[in-house]
XYZ file of C-alpha atoms in Angstrom:
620
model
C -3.734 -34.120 -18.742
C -1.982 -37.447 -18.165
C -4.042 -40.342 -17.313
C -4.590 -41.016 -13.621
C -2.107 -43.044 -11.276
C -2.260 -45.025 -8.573
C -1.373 -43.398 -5.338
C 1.907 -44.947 -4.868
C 2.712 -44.574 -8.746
C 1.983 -40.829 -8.162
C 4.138 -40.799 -5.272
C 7.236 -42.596 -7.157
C 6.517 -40.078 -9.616
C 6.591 -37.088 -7.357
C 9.861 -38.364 -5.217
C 11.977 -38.680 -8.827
C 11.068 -35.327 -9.662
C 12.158 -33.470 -7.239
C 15.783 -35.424 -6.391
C 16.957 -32.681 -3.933
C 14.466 -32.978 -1.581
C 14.927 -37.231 -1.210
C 16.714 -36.435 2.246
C 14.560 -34.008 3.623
C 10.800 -34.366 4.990
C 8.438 -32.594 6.874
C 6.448 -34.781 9.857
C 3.621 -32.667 11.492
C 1.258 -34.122 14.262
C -2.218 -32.034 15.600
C -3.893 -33.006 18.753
C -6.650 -31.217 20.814
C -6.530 -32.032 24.554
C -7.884 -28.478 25.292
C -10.155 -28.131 22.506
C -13.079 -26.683 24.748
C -10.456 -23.514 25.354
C -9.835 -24.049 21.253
C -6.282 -25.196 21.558
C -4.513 -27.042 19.519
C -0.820 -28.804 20.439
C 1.340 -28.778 16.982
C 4.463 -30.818 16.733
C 6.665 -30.175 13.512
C 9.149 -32.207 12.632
C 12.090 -31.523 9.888
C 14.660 -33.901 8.835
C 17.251 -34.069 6.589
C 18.231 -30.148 7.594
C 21.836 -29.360 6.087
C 24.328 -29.893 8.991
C 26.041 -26.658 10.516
C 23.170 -24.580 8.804
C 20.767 -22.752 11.153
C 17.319 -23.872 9.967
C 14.468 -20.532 9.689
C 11.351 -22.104 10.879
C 7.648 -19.652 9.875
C 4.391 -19.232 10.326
C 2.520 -18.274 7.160
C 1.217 -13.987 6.679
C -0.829 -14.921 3.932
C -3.110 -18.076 2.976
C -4.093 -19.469 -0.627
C -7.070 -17.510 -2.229
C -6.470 -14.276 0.511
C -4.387 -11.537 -1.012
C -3.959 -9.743 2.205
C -1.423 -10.186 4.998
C -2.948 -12.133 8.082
C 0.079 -12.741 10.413
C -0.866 -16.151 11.477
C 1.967 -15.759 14.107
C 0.198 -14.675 16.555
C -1.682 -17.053 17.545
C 0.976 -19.825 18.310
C 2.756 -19.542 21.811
C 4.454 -22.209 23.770
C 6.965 -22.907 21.990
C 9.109 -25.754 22.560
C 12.542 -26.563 19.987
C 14.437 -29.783 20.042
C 17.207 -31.976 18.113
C 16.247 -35.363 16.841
C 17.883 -36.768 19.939
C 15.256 -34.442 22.171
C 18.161 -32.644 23.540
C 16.889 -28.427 23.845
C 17.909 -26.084 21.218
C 17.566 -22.236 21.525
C 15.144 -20.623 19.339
C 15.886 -16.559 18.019
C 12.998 -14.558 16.409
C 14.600 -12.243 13.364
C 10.915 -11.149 12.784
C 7.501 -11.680 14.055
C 6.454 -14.884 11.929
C 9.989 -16.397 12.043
C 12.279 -18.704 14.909
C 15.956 -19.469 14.123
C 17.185 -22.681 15.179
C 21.107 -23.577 15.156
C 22.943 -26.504 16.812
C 21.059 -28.840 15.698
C 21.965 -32.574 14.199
C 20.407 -32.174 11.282
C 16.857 -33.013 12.707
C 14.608 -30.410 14.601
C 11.584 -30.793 16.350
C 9.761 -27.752 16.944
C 6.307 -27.825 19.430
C 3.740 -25.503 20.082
C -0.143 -24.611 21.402
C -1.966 -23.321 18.507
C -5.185 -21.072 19.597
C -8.161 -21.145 16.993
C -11.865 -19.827 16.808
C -12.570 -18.199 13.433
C -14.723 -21.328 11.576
C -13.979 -19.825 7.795
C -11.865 -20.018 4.581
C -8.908 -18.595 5.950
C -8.190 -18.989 9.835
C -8.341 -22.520 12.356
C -11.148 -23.181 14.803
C -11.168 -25.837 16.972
C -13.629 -26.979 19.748
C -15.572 -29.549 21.270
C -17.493 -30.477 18.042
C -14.324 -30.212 15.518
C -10.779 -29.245 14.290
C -11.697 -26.695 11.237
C -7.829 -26.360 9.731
C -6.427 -23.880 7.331
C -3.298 -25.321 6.737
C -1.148 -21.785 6.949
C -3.211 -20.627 10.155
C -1.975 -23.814 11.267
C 1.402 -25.470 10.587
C 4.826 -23.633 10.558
C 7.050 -24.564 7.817
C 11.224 -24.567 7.179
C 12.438 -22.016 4.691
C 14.755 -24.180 2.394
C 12.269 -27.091 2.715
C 9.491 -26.116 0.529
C 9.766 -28.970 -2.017
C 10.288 -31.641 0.878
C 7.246 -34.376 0.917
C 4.927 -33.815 4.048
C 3.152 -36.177 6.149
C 0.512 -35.066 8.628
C -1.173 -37.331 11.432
C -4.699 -35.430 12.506
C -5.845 -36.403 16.359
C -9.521 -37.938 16.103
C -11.003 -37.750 19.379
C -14.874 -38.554 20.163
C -14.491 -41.139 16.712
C -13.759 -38.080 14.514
C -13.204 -38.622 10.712
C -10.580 -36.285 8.109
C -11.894 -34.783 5.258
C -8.812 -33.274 2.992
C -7.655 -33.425 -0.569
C -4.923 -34.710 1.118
C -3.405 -37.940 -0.708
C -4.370 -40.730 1.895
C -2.490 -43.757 3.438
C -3.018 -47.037 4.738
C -3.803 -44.950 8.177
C -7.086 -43.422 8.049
C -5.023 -40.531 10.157
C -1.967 -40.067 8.164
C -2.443 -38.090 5.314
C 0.915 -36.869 2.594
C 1.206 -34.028 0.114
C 3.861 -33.638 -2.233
C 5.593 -30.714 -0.776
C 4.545 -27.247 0.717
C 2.551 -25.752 -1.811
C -0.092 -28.610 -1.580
C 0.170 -28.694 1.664
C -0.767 -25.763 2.492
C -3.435 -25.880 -0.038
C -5.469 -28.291 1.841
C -7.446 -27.513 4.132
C -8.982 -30.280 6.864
C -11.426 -31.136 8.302
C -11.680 -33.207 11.485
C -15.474 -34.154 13.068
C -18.234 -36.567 12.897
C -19.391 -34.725 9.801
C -22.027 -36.228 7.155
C -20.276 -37.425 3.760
C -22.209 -38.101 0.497
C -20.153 -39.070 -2.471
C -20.811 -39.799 -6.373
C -18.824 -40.065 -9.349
C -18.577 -38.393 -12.813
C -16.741 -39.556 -15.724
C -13.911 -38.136 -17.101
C -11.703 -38.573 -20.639
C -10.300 -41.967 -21.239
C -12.707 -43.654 -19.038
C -11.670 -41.895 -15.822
C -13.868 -41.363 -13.077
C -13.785 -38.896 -10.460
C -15.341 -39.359 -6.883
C -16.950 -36.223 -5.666
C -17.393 -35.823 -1.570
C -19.777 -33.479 0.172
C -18.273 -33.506 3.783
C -20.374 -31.473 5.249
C -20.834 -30.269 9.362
C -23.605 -28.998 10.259
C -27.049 -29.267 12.503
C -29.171 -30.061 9.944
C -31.175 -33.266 9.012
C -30.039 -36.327 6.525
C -33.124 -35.323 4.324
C -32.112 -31.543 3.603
C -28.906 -32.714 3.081
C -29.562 -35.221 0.554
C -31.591 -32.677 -1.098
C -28.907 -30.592 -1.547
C -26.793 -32.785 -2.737
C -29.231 -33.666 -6.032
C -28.781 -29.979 -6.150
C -25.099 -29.726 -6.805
C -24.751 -32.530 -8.487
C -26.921 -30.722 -11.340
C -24.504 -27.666 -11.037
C -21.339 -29.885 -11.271
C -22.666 -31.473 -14.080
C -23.151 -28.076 -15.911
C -19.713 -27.049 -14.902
C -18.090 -30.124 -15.860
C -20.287 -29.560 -19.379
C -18.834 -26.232 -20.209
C -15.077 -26.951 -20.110
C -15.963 -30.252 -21.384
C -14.009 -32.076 -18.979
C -13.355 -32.544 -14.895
C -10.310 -30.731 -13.752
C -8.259 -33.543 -13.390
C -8.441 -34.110 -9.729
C -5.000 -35.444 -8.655
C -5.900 -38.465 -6.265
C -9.325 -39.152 -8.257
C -11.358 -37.346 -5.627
C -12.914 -33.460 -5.123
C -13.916 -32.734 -1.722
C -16.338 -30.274 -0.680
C -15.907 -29.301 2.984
C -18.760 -27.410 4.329
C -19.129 -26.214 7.833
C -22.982 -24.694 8.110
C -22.845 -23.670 11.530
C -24.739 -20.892 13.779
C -20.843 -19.880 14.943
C -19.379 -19.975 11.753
C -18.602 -17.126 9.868
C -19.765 -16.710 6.145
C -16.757 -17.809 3.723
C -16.103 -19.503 0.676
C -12.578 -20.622 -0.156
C -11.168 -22.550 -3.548
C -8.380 -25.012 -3.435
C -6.747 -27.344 -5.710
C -9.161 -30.327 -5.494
C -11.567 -28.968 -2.686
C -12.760 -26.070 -1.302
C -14.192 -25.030 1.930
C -17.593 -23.013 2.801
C -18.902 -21.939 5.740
C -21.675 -19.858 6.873
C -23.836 -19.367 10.041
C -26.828 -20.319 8.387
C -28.304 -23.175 7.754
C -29.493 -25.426 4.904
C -33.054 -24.913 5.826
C -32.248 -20.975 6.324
C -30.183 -20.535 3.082
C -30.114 -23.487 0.660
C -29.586 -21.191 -2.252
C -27.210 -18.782 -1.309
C -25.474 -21.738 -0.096
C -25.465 -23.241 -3.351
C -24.417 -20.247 -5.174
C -20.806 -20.545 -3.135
C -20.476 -23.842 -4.258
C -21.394 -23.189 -7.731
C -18.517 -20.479 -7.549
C -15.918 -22.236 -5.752
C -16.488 -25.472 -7.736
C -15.613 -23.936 -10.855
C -11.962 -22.041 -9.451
C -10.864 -26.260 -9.178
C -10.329 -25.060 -13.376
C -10.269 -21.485 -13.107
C -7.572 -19.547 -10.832
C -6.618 -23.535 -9.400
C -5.202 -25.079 -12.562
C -5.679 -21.849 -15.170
C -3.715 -19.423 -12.868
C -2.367 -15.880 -13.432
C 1.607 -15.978 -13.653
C 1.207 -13.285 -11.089
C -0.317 -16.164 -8.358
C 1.831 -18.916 -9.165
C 4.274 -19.989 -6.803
C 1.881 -18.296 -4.043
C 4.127 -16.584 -1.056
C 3.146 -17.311 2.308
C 5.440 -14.499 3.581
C 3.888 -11.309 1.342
C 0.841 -10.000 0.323
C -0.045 -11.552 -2.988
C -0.794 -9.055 -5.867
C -1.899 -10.154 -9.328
C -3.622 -7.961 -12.307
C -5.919 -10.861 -13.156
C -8.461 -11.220 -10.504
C -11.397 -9.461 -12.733
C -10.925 -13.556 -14.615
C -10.319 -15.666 -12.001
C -12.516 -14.313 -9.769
C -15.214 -11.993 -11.611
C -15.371 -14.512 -14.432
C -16.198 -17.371 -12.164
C -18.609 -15.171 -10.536
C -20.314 -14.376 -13.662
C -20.656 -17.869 -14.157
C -21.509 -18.868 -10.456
C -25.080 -17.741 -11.254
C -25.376 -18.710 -14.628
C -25.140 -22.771 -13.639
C -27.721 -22.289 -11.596
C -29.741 -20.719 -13.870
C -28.365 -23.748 -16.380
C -29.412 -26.508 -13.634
C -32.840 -25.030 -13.720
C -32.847 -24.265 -10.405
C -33.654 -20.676 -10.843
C -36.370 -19.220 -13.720
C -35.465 -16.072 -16.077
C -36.834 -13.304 -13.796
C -34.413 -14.603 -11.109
C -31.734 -14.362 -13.418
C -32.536 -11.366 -15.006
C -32.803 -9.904 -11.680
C -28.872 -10.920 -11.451
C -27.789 -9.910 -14.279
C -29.262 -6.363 -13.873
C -27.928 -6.436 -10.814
C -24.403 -6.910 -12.287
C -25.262 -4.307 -14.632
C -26.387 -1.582 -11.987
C -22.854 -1.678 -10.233
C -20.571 -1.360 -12.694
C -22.833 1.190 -14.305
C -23.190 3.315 -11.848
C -20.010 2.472 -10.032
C -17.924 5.693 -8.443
C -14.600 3.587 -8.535
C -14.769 3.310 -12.119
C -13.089 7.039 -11.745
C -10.093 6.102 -10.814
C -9.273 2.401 -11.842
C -9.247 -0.128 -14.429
C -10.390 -3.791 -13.632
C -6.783 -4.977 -13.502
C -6.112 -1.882 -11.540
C -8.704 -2.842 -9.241
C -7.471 -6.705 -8.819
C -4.318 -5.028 -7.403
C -6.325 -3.405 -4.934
C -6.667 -6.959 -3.051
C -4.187 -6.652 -0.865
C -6.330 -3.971 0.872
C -9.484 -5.201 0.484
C -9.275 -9.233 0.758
C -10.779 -9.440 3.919
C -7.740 -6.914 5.337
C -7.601 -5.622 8.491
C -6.998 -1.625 9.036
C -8.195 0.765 11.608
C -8.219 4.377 9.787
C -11.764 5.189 7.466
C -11.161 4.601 4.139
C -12.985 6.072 1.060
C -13.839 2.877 -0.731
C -17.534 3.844 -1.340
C -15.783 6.552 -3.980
C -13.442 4.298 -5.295
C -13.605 0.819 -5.385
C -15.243 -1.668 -7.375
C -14.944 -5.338 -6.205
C -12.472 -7.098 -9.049
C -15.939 -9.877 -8.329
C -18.358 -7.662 -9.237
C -16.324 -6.177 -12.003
C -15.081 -8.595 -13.872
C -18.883 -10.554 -13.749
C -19.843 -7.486 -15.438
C -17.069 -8.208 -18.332
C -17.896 -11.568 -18.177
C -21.903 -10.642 -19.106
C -20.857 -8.188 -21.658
C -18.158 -9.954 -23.543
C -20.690 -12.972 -23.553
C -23.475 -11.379 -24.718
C -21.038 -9.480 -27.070
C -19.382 -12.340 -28.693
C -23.046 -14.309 -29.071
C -24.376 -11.277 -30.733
C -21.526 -10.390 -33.032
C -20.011 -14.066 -33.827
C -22.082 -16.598 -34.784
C -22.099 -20.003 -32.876
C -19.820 -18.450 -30.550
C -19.891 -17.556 -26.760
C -17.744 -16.658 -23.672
C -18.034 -20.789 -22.981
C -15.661 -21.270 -26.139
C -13.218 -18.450 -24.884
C -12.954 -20.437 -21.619
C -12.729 -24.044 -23.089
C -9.589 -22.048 -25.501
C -7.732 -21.002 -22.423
C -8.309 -24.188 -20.781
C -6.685 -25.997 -23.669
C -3.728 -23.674 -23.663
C -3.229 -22.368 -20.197
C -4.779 -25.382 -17.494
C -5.271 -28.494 -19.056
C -1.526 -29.178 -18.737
C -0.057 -29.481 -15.143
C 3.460 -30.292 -13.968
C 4.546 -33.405 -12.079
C 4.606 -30.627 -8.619
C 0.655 -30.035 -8.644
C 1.310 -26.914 -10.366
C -0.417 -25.076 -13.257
C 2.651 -25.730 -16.058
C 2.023 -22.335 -18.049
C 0.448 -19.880 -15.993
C -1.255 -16.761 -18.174
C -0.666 -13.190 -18.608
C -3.362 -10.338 -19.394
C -1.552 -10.212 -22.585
C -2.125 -13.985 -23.243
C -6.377 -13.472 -22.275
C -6.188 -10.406 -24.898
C -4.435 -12.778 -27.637
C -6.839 -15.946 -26.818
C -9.765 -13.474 -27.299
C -8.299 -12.856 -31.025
C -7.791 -16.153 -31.574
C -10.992 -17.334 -30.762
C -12.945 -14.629 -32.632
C -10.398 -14.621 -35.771
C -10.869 -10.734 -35.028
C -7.770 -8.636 -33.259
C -9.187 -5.661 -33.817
C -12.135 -6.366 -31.602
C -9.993 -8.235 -28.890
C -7.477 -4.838 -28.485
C -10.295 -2.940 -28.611
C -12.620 -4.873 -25.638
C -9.698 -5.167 -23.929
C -8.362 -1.387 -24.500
C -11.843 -0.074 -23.537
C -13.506 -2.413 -20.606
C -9.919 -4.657 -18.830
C -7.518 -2.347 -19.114
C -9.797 0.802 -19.652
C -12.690 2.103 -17.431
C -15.793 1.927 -19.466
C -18.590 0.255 -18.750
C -20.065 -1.945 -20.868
C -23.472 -0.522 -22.769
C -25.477 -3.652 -21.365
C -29.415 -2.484 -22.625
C -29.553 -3.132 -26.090
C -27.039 -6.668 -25.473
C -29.861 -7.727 -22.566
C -32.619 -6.715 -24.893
C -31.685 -9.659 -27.224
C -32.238 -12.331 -24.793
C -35.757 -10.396 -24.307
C -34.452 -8.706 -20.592
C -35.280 -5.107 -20.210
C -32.890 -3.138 -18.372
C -34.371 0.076 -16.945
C -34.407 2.558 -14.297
C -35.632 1.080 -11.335
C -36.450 4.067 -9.216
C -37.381 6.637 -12.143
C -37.989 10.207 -11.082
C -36.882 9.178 -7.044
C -34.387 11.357 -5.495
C -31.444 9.716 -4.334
C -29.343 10.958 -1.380
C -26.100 8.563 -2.069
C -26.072 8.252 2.111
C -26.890 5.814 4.950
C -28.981 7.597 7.544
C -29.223 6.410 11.068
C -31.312 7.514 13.748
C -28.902 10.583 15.848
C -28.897 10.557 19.373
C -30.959 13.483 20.439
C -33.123 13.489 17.742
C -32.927 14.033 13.751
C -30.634 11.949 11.487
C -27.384 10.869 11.457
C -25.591 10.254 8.000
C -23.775 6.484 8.851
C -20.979 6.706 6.252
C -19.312 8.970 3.653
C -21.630 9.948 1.237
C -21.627 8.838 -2.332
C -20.033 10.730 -5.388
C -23.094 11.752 -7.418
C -25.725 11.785 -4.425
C -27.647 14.719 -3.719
C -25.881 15.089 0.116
C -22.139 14.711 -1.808
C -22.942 17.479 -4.228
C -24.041 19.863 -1.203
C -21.164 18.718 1.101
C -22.714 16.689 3.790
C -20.142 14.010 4.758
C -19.906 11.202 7.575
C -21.096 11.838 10.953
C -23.040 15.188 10.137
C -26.761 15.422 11.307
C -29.236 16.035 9.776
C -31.939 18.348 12.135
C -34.724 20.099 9.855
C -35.622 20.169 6.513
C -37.889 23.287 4.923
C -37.843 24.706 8.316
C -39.091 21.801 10.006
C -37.577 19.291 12.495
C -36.752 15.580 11.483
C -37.276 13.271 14.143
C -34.873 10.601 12.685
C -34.429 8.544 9.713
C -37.831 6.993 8.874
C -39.267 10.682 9.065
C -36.591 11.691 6.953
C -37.652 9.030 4.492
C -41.156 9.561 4.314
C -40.222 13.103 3.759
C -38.489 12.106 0.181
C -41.572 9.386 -0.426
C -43.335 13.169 -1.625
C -40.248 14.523 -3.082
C -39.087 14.474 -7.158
C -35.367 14.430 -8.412
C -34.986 18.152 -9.870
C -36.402 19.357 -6.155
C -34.342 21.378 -3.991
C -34.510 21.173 0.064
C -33.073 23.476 2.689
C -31.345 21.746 4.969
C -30.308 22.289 8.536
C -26.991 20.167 9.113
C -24.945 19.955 12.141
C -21.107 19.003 11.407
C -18.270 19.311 13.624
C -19.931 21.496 15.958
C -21.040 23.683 13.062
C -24.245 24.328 12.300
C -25.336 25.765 8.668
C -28.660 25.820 6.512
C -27.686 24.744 2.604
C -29.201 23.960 0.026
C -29.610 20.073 -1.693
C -30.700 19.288 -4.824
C -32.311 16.164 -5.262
C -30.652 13.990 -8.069
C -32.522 10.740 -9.679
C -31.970 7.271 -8.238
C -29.555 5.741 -10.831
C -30.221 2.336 -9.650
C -31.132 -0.403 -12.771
C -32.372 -3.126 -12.879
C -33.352 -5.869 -15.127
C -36.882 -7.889 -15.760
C -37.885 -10.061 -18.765
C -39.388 -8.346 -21.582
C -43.122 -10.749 -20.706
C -42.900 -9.343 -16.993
C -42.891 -5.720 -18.152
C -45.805 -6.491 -20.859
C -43.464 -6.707 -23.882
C -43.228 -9.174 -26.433
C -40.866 -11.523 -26.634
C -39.901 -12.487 -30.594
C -38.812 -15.659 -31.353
C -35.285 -14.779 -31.931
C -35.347 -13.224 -28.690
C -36.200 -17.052 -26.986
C -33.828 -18.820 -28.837
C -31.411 -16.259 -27.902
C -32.198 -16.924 -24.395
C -32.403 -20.737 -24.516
C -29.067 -20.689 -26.052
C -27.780 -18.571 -23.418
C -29.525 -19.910 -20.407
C -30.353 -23.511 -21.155
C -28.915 -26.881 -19.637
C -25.021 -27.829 -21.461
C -25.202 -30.947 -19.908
C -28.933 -32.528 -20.728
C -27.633 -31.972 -24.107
């Protein structure tokens, strides 16, 4: 990493490399005179466009960290086009997130009203308390501009503040980025929210300023409360890959909107992300705290050690990548495990997570059908995507999170119980060295990875091939699961049935209108109701030859039933109604619990295993 600049020596250094884009810039001003109706008026200014050329103007389809398309278009209306003299110019629109502008003199101004009221990761909200702004929800941008330098001036009504990654200028409104990609990497923040700041040192006597900006309705003390709380998480973070990320204006800014309207998110970014959720501090401190332990630690993984596949990101197409089981399941292995590190959670509570890891890959139906790179490029239809026709994803998905935290524990506990003095922590600190430490002049990652580059570090680092092809062969590119008991059992965790000899009917059951019980969604692969043929939708009216009222009957019927039973049930489907027979299968569910909860012993070895696992990095 090269040693921090100044702001304006950053800037120099930014304007010489990129030479082409000296006579173009991009001007954009927000303001919120109807903010109570959540409108927002948008001006966009481009300059330097090449005379005689018509200039494509765009709203963004996708937004950094979604995978899906979004179509941000359609919220922007009123649309207003001008020359740099203010003279009219005539706008066409080739396709629904694109305007054509020609006749213009080499300057066009382009103005519209900009609705918003989705407070999260990925869309704008704006109202009488803020301006919540995802940059690509937001701003329209020039095709043929994308490496112009951007300046944005944010409206602060009511004695608002900004809170951005955004590098900032003498004018506490104005705010620059280098050119699009940053831009619309940053998202804002505009309100009277609370800040809390502190520093941590980096290499060469750096130091890094880290900002909790957070909105909410909460008191001062709760907040500074939570606050001590992520500072000991940062610190273990920051421990592990043995340095900060480099954060390229010598800040890191968490932006957190806890709000009752707010939806639940949590969204990385280059040097910030932003959370929200409609609970509060006092409602939720911890599950608040495990977003920002996850999000915190993309600013290294998926921000700066990126997937080829991610890197430049397109704001016009869905955005597929292979390696989402790292950047995302890895980091959400790990979310849990700081925590844990920070000693802010005890054993059983981790256990409990890491059975809980262990129970959904193991007993995952989506493991039929595809890989965990397989199931990265399933994003685009899953990353918060919007369809309208049912889709069988009980049968066979697998979140790429959930997935690739479940490689994450095993290759851990793998490489700690097979190498000695080495753990998954080295394996990220080696692809940190090679893959995200170094960063280009651009605020871009300057050697993105390949799956075949995480197979080859994983040889490296273990001085063993053989066992890198094979992990890789078996549980990345493969379908197995893991064998996670006897690798638990050395840190003294006992993974175990957790519902032994209870049936299981793989099926959400609802009450049915007119009595008995309605099955809520497609039934699971492997549940009793699957095997026999019950499906969405059917109901559910006697069992044994006698009527079931609705689902808590239904459920104290099993409370006196075994797996290996067999029922006769009376099902209504599609206007047909047929008696058949279900076997009751065992509840596969697992889950973990130290070996001294379960009246075990735990050996010494077994401790030290688990100190060395779950203890502090960064009191040491």
């Amino acid at each position: 990493m090269r040693p921090l600049l100044p702001l304006p020596a950053i800037a120099a250094a930014l304007v010489l490399a990129a030479p082409a884009f000296a006579q173009q810039r991009v001007e954009y001003e927000i303001r919120y005179p109807n903010r109570v109706h959540h409108e927002a008026e948008v001006t966009a200014t481009f300059s330097g466009v090449p005379a005689g050329r018509p200039l494509e103007v765009r709203m963004s389809r996708t937004s950094p960290g979604r995978y899906a398309l979004h179509e941000f278009a359609k919220n922007v209306y009123g649309v207003r086009v001008t020359d740099g003299r203010g003279r009219p110019l005539a706008a066409t629109r080739p396709d629904p997130s694109g305007w054509t502008v020609a006749g213009h003199d080499g300057t066009v101004r382009v103005q519209y009203t900009l609705f918003g009221d989705r407070v999260d990761g990925t869309y704008t909200a704006i109202d009488a308390t803020h301006a919540h702004l995802n940059m690509p929800a937001t701003f329209l941008w020039a095709r043929g501009m994308e490496g112009a330098p951007v300046r944005a001036r944010f409206d602060r009504p009511d004695g608002w503040r900004v809170a951005t990654q955004l590098a900032p200028t003498a004018d506490s409104a104005v705010f620059t980025a280098p050119n699009l990609q940053y831009f619309m990497d940053s998202p804002t923040e505009v309100s009277d929210f609370d800040l809390r700041t502190w520093t941590v040192p980096g290499p060469g006597g750096r130091t890094y300023t880290m900002r909790m900006a957070m909105h909410h309705l909460g008191t001062d003390e709760e907040l500074d409360r939570y606050v001590e709380k992520v500072k000991k998480v940062v610190a273990e973070e920051i421990a592990l890959w043995g340095e900060p990320a480099g954060y390229d204006f010598g800040t890191y800014t968490f932006l957190a909107d806890y709000l009752p309207w707010a939806a639940g998110d949590g969204m990385e970014h280059r040097n910030s992300t932003i959370i929200t959720a409609p609970a509060s501090l006092a409602q939720a401190e911890m599950g608040l705290l495990g977003t920002v332990s996850h999000e915190y630690f993309h600013s290294w993984n998926v921000e700066r050690l990126r997937p080829r596949s991610l890197e430049p990101f397109s704001f016009s197409e869905a955005n597929m990548s292979g390696e989402l089981w790292f950047a995302e399941g890895f980091t959400s292995y790990y979310d849990a495990l700081f925590i844990r590190r920070a000693g802010l959670t005890d054993d059983a509570e981790y256990a409990s997570e890491a059975g809980g890891i262990a129970n959904a890959v193991t007993n995952a139906q989506g493991r039929r059908f595809f890989s965990p790179v397989e199931m990265s490029q399933q994003a685009p239809f899953v990353d918060a995507a919007v369809s309208i026709d049912p889709v069988n994803r009980g049968n066979t998905f697998l979140s790429y999170y959930t997935w690739g935290s479940g490689v994450g524990l095993g290759l851990d506990l793998t490489l700690r119980s097979r190498f000695p003095n080495l753990t998954l922590d080295d394996f990220m600190r080696a692809m940190w060295r090679q893959y995200g430490r170094e960063q280009t002049n651009g605020l871009a990652p300057a050697r993105p990875y390949t799956v075949a580059d995480l197979r080859r570090v994983l040889g490296e680092v273990t001085r063993d091939t053989a066992f890198a092809n094979d992990f890789f062969r078996r549980y990345v590119e493969g379908r197995e699961a893991v064998d996670y008991a006897p690798l638990l059992a050395r840190a003294g965790f006992l993974l175990r049935k957790a519902q032994a000899g209870r049936p299981w009917l793989g099926a959400q059951l609802a009450d049915a209108q007119g009595g008995g019980v309605r099955i809520g969604g497609y039934t699971t692969h492997g549940g009793s109701l699957y095997a026999a043929g019950v499906d969405a939708g059917d109901v559910i009216r006697s069992v044994d030859g006698q009527p079931v009222a609705n689902a808590a009957a239904m459920q104290a019927l099993l409370q006196g039933k075994r797996a290996g039973e067999t029922l006769q049930v009376e099902v209504v489907s599609r206007g047909t109604t047929r008696t058949m027979p279900v076997a009751l299968v065992e509840n596969p569910a697992l889950e973990a619990v130290p070996y001294e909860a379960a009246g075990m012993q735990l050996t010494p070895e077994m401790r030290a295993f688990r100190a060395s696992w779950l203890g502090s990095r960064a009191a040491r």
